[in-house]
């Protein structure tokens, strides 16, 4: 069955939300509903640098991707941060994740971004097999400090 990837619209919230919740479960996170509601509204606001797309097969949303354009001190163009990528459990390994990443590549290139970058957990072995084929590992380690 063909795969269709398209930007989210206001009508897609009911399809997006279960995937977003599945993503949170995968990463053992519990994002407050108010944050998810704000995030959804940002995706729909054309003045926001945040974007989202869903992968559809046979009328069912089976994957999501979120990306954010941001400035860099190293280039005149923006960078593109692929923040969230999730594919439903029952269709993993079938090329959906790759197609979603390639969608972001195309969007970033069309917007004049000089790179797409993302993070994943070290133990996300299945995803890392894909990432090693379609991108270069930067060699950087992420450090962070969370505020209460």
PDB file of N, CA, C and O in Angstrom, residues 41-83:
ATOM      1  N   UNK A  41      -1.062  23.506  18.790  1.00  0.00           N
ATOM      2  CA  UNK A  41      -1.411  24.828  18.256  1.00  0.00           C
ATOM      3  C   UNK A  41      -0.222  25.459  17.537  1.00  0.00           C
ATOM      4  O   UNK A  41      -0.403  26.138  16.518  1.00  0.00           O
ATOM      5  N   UNK A  42       0.970  25.243  18.028  1.00  0.00           N
ATOM      6  CA  UNK A  42       2.159  25.775  17.361  1.00  0.00           C
ATOM      7  C   UNK A  42       2.339  25.163  15.975  1.00  0.00           C
ATOM      8  O   UNK A  42       2.745  25.845  15.042  1.00  0.00           O
ATOM      9  N   UNK A  43       2.046  23.868  15.853  1.00  0.00           N
ATOM     10  CA  UNK A  43       2.157  23.228  14.535  1.00  0.00           C
ATOM     11  C   UNK A  43       1.221  23.877  13.518  1.00  0.00           C
ATOM     12  O   UNK A  43       1.522  23.917  12.326  1.00  0.00           O
ATOM     13  N   UNK A  44       0.094  24.359  13.980  1.00  0.00           N
ATOM     14  CA  UNK A  44      -0.914  24.937  13.083  1.00  0.00           C
ATOM     15  C   UNK A  44      -0.684  26.414  12.799  1.00  0.00           C
ATOM     16  O   UNK A  44      -1.329  26.972  11.911  1.00  0.00           O
ATOM     17  N   UNK A  45       0.211  27.057  13.525  1.00  0.00           N
ATOM     18  CA  UNK A  45       0.472  28.487  13.384  1.00  0.00           C
ATOM     19  C   UNK A  45       1.584  28.712  12.360  1.00  0.00           C
ATOM     20  O   UNK A  45       2.738  28.352  12.607  1.00  0.00           O
ATOM     21  N   UNK A  46       1.274  29.318  11.217  1.00  0.00           N
ATOM     22  CA  UNK A  46       2.292  29.494  10.176  1.00  0.00           C
ATOM     23  C   UNK A  46       3.445  30.424  10.568  1.00  0.00           C
ATOM     24  O   UNK A  46       4.474  30.434   9.901  1.00  0.00           O
ATOM     25  N   UNK A  47       3.303  31.177  11.660  1.00  0.00           N
ATOM     26  CA  UNK A  47       4.402  32.046  12.104  1.00  0.00           C
ATOM     27  C   UNK A  47       5.368  31.330  13.035  1.00  0.00           C
ATOM     28  O   UNK A  47       6.409  31.883  13.375  1.00  0.00           O
ATOM     29  N   UNK A  48       5.038  30.132  13.453  1.00  0.00           N
ATOM     30  CA  UNK A  48       5.900  29.351  14.347  1.00  0.00           C
ATOM     31  C   UNK A  48       6.952  28.578  13.537  1.00  0.00           C
ATOM     32  O   UNK A  48       6.668  28.131  12.422  1.00  0.00           O
ATOM     33  N   UNK A  49       8.139  28.368  14.118  1.00  0.00           N
ATOM     34  CA  UNK A  49       9.168  27.569  13.426  1.00  0.00           C
ATOM     35  C   UNK A  49       8.996  26.070  13.625  1.00  0.00           C
ATOM     36  O   UNK A  49       9.833  25.289  13.203  1.00  0.00           O
ATOM     37  N   UNK A  50       7.898  25.657  14.286  1.00  0.00           N
ATOM     38  CA  UNK A  50       7.645  24.248  14.573  1.00  0.00           C
ATOM     39  C   UNK A  50       6.712  23.652  13.515  1.00  0.00           C
ATOM     40  O   UNK A  50       5.731  24.283  13.127  1.00  0.00           O
ATOM     41  N   UNK A  51       7.028  22.434  13.097  1.00  0.00           N
ATOM     42  CA  UNK A  51       6.269  21.782  12.031  1.00  0.00           C
ATOM     43  C   UNK A  51       6.029  20.315  12.378  1.00  0.00           C
ATOM     44  O   UNK A  51       6.795  19.718  13.132  1.00  0.00           O
ATOM     45  N   UNK A  52       4.995  19.750  11.780  1.00  0.00           N
ATOM     46  CA  UNK A  52       4.677  18.341  11.996  1.00  0.00           C
ATOM     47  C   UNK A  52       4.078  17.752  10.726  1.00  0.00           C
ATOM     48  O   UNK A  52       3.404  18.441   9.964  1.00  0.00           O
ATOM     49  N   UNK A  53       4.338  16.474  10.540  1.00  0.00           N
ATOM     50  CA  UNK A  53       3.740  15.739   9.430  1.00  0.00           C
ATOM     51  C   UNK A  53       3.372  14.352   9.934  1.00  0.00           C
ATOM     52  O   UNK A  53       3.974  13.837  10.883  1.00  0.00           O
ATOM     53  N   UNK A  54       2.382  13.775   9.296  1.00  0.00           N
ATOM     54  CA  UNK A  54       1.965  12.402   9.596  1.00  0.00           C
ATOM     55  C   UNK A  54       2.181  11.535   8.373  1.00  0.00           C
ATOM     56  O   UNK A  54       2.003  11.993   7.228  1.00  0.00           O
ATOM     57  N   UNK A  55       2.530  10.295   8.618  1.00  0.00           N
ATOM     58  CA  UNK A  55       2.604   9.288   7.561  1.00  0.00           C
ATOM     59  C   UNK A  55       1.285   8.531   7.585  1.00  0.00           C
ATOM     60  O   UNK A  55       0.854   8.063   8.643  1.00  0.00           O
ATOM     61  N   UNK A  56       0.654   8.430   6.427  1.00  0.00           N
ATOM     62  CA  UNK A  56      -0.652   7.780   6.302  1.00  0.00           C
ATOM     63  C   UNK A  56      -0.531   6.588   5.363  1.00  0.00           C
ATOM     64  O   UNK A  56       0.118   6.661   4.321  1.00  0.00           O
ATOM     65  N   UNK A  57      -1.197   5.512   5.732  1.00  0.00           N
ATOM     66  CA  UNK A  57      -1.321   4.355   4.846  1.00  0.00           C
ATOM     67  C   UNK A  57      -2.750   3.860   4.954  1.00  0.00           C
ATOM     68  O   UNK A  57      -3.235   3.589   6.050  1.00  0.00           O
ATOM     69  N   UNK A  58      -3.415   3.808   3.825  1.00  0.00           N
ATOM     70  CA  UNK A  58      -4.792   3.325   3.755  1.00  0.00           C
ATOM     71  C   UNK A  58      -5.707   4.088   4.722  1.00  0.00           C
ATOM     72  O   UNK A  58      -6.542   3.499   5.405  1.00  0.00           O
ATOM     73  N   UNK A  59      -5.495   5.419   4.816  1.00  0.00           N
ATOM     74  CA  UNK A  59      -6.344   6.265   5.642  1.00  0.00           C
ATOM     75  C   UNK A  59      -6.053   6.247   7.128  1.00  0.00           C
ATOM     76  O   UNK A  59      -6.768   6.854   7.912  1.00  0.00           O
ATOM     77  N   UNK A  60      -4.973   5.551   7.522  1.00  0.00           N
ATOM     78  CA  UNK A  60      -4.603   5.452   8.939  1.00  0.00           C
ATOM     79  C   UNK A  60      -3.246   6.119   9.154  1.00  0.00           C
ATOM     80  O   UNK A  60      -2.290   5.832   8.419  1.00  0.00           O
ATOM     81  N   UNK A  61      -3.160   6.995  10.156  1.00  0.00           N
ATOM     82  CA  UNK A  61      -1.879   7.616  10.499  1.00  0.00           C
ATOM     83  C   UNK A  61      -1.016   6.580  11.211  1.00  0.00           C
ATOM     84  O   UNK A  61      -1.434   6.007  12.215  1.00  0.00           O
ATOM     85  N   UNK A  62       0.194   6.344  10.682  1.00  0.00           N
ATOM     86  CA  UNK A  62       1.063   5.300  11.230  1.00  0.00           C
ATOM     87  C   UNK A  62       2.410   5.844  11.707  1.00  0.00           C
ATOM     88  O   UNK A  62       3.229   5.085  12.225  1.00  0.00           O
ATOM     89  N   UNK A  63       2.645   7.138  11.532  1.00  0.00           N
ATOM     90  CA  UNK A  63       3.902   7.710  11.989  1.00  0.00           C
ATOM     91  C   UNK A  63       3.807   9.215  12.061  1.00  0.00           C
ATOM     92  O   UNK A  63       2.956   9.829  11.394  1.00  0.00           O
ATOM     93  N   UNK A  64       4.671   9.798  12.875  1.00  0.00           N
ATOM     94  CA  UNK A  64       4.723  11.255  12.979  1.00  0.00           C
ATOM     95  C   UNK A  64       6.166  11.723  12.975  1.00  0.00           C
ATOM     96  O   UNK A  64       7.086  10.974  13.315  1.00  0.00           O
ATOM     97  N   UNK A  65       6.333  12.967  12.584  1.00  0.00           N
ATOM     98  CA  UNK A  65       7.627  13.624  12.684  1.00  0.00           C
ATOM     99  C   UNK A  65       7.386  15.090  13.020  1.00  0.00           C
ATOM    100  O   UNK A  65       6.432  15.699  12.520  1.00  0.00           O
ATOM    101  N   UNK A  66       8.208  15.625  13.921  1.00  0.00           N
ATOM    102  CA  UNK A  66       8.159  17.032  14.316  1.00  0.00           C
ATOM    103  C   UNK A  66       9.537  17.628  14.062  1.00  0.00           C
ATOM    104  O   UNK A  66      10.546  16.989  14.393  1.00  0.00           O
ATOM    105  N   UNK A  67       9.586  18.838  13.513  1.00  0.00           N
ATOM    106  CA  UNK A  67      10.869  19.492  13.311  1.00  0.00           C
ATOM    107  C   UNK A  67      10.747  20.986  13.576  1.00  0.00           C
ATOM    108  O   UNK A  67       9.675  21.551  13.505  1.00  0.00           O
ATOM    109  N   UNK A  68      11.890  21.563  13.927  1.00  0.00           N
ATOM    110  CA  UNK A  68      11.950  22.970  14.318  1.00  0.00           C
ATOM    111  C   UNK A  68      13.120  23.627  13.599  1.00  0.00           C
ATOM    112  O   UNK A  68      14.248  23.111  13.636  1.00  0.00           O
ATOM    113  N   UNK A  69      12.870  24.759  12.972  1.00  0.00           N
ATOM    114  CA  UNK A  69      13.945  25.543  12.379  1.00  0.00           C
ATOM    115  C   UNK A  69      14.489  26.488  13.442  1.00  0.00           C
ATOM    116  O   UNK A  69      13.737  27.082  14.204  1.00  0.00           O
ATOM    117  N   UNK A  70      15.817  26.613  13.488  1.00  0.00           N
ATOM    118  CA  UNK A  70      16.431  27.520  14.459  1.00  0.00           C
ATOM    119  C   UNK A  70      17.703  28.137  13.886  1.00  0.00           C
ATOM    120  O   UNK A  70      18.341  27.577  12.999  1.00  0.00           O
ATOM    121  N   UNK A  71      18.063  29.293  14.404  1.00  0.00           N
ATOM    122  CA  UNK A  71      19.252  30.015  13.981  1.00  0.00           C
ATOM    123  C   UNK A  71      20.516  29.298  14.432  1.00  0.00           C
ATOM    124  O   UNK A  71      20.505  28.488  15.358  1.00  0.00           O
ATOM    125  N   UNK A  72      21.610  29.646  13.792  1.00  0.00           N
ATOM    126  CA  UNK A  72      22.916  29.134  14.170  1.00  0.00           C
ATOM    127  C   UNK A  72      23.934  30.264  14.052  1.00  0.00           C
ATOM    128  O   UNK A  72      23.833  31.112  13.163  1.00  0.00           O
ATOM    129  N   UNK A  73      24.895  30.245  14.926  1.00  0.00           N
ATOM    130  CA  UNK A  73      26.004  31.206  14.842  1.00  0.00           C
ATOM    131  C   UNK A  73      27.035  30.780  13.796  1.00  0.00           C
ATOM    132  O   UNK A  73      27.970  31.517  13.522  1.00  0.00           O
ATOM    133  N   UNK A  74      26.855  29.610  13.204  1.00  0.00           N
ATOM    134  CA  UNK A  74      27.846  29.058  12.288  1.00  0.00           C
ATOM    135  C   UNK A  74      27.443  29.185  10.820  1.00  0.00           C
ATOM    136  O   UNK A  74      28.237  28.869   9.934  1.00  0.00           O
ATOM    137  N   UNK A  75      26.200  29.575  10.558  1.00  0.00           N
ATOM    138  CA  UNK A  75      25.729  29.697   9.178  1.00  0.00           C
ATOM    139  C   UNK A  75      24.788  30.887   9.061  1.00  0.00           C
ATOM    140  O   UNK A  75      24.261  31.377  10.058  1.00  0.00           O
ATOM    141  N   UNK A  76      24.564  31.322   7.839  1.00  0.00           N
ATOM    142  CA  UNK A  76      23.575  32.373   7.633  1.00  0.00           C
ATOM    143  C   UNK A  76      22.177  31.792   7.551  1.00  0.00           C
ATOM    144  O   UNK A  76      21.203  32.473   7.841  1.00  0.00           O
ATOM    145  N   UNK A  77      22.069  30.547   7.153  1.00  0.00           N
ATOM    146  CA  UNK A  77      20.773  29.879   7.090  1.00  0.00           C
ATOM    147  C   UNK A  77      20.464  29.176   8.396  1.00  0.00           C
ATOM    148  O   UNK A  77      21.325  28.997   9.255  1.00  0.00           O
ATOM    149  N   UNK A  78      19.230  28.783   8.533  1.00  0.00           N
ATOM    150  CA  UNK A  78      18.807  28.059   9.730  1.00  0.00           C
ATOM    151  C   UNK A  78      19.316  26.625   9.715  1.00  0.00           C
ATOM    152  O   UNK A  78      19.657  26.065   8.676  1.00  0.00           O
ATOM    153  N   UNK A  79      19.312  26.015  10.879  1.00  0.00           N
ATOM    154  CA  UNK A  79      19.445  24.574  11.033  1.00  0.00           C
ATOM    155  C   UNK A  79      18.035  24.027  11.214  1.00  0.00           C
ATOM    156  O   UNK A  79      17.108  24.758  11.573  1.00  0.00           O
ATOM    157  N   UNK A  80      17.898  22.753  11.020  1.00  0.00           N
ATOM    158  CA  UNK A  80      16.618  22.086  11.233  1.00  0.00           C
ATOM    159  C   UNK A  80      16.828  20.966  12.247  1.00  0.00           C
ATOM    160  O   UNK A  80      17.629  20.061  12.021  1.00  0.00           O
ATOM    161  N   UNK A  81      16.126  21.072  13.358  1.00  0.00           N
ATOM    162  CA  UNK A  81      16.200  20.061  14.402  1.00  0.00           C
ATOM    163  C   UNK A  81      15.014  19.125  14.273  1.00  0.00           C
ATOM    164  O   UNK A  81      13.863  19.543  14.420  1.00  0.00           O
ATOM    165  N   UNK A  82      15.275  17.880  13.962  1.00  0.00           N
ATOM    166  CA  UNK A  82      14.237  16.853  13.908  1.00  0.00           C
ATOM    167  C   UNK A  82      14.042  16.398  15.357  1.00  0.00           C
ATOM    168  O   UNK A  82      14.840  15.643  15.885  1.00  0.00           O
ATOM    169  N   UNK A  83      12.993  16.906  15.990  1.00  0.00           N
ATOM    170  CA  UNK A  83      12.841  16.687  17.425  1.00  0.00           C
ATOM    171  C   UNK A  83      12.194  15.347  17.764  1.00  0.00           C
ATOM    172  O   UNK A  83      12.632  14.672  18.682  1.00  0.00           O
TER     173      UNK A  83
END
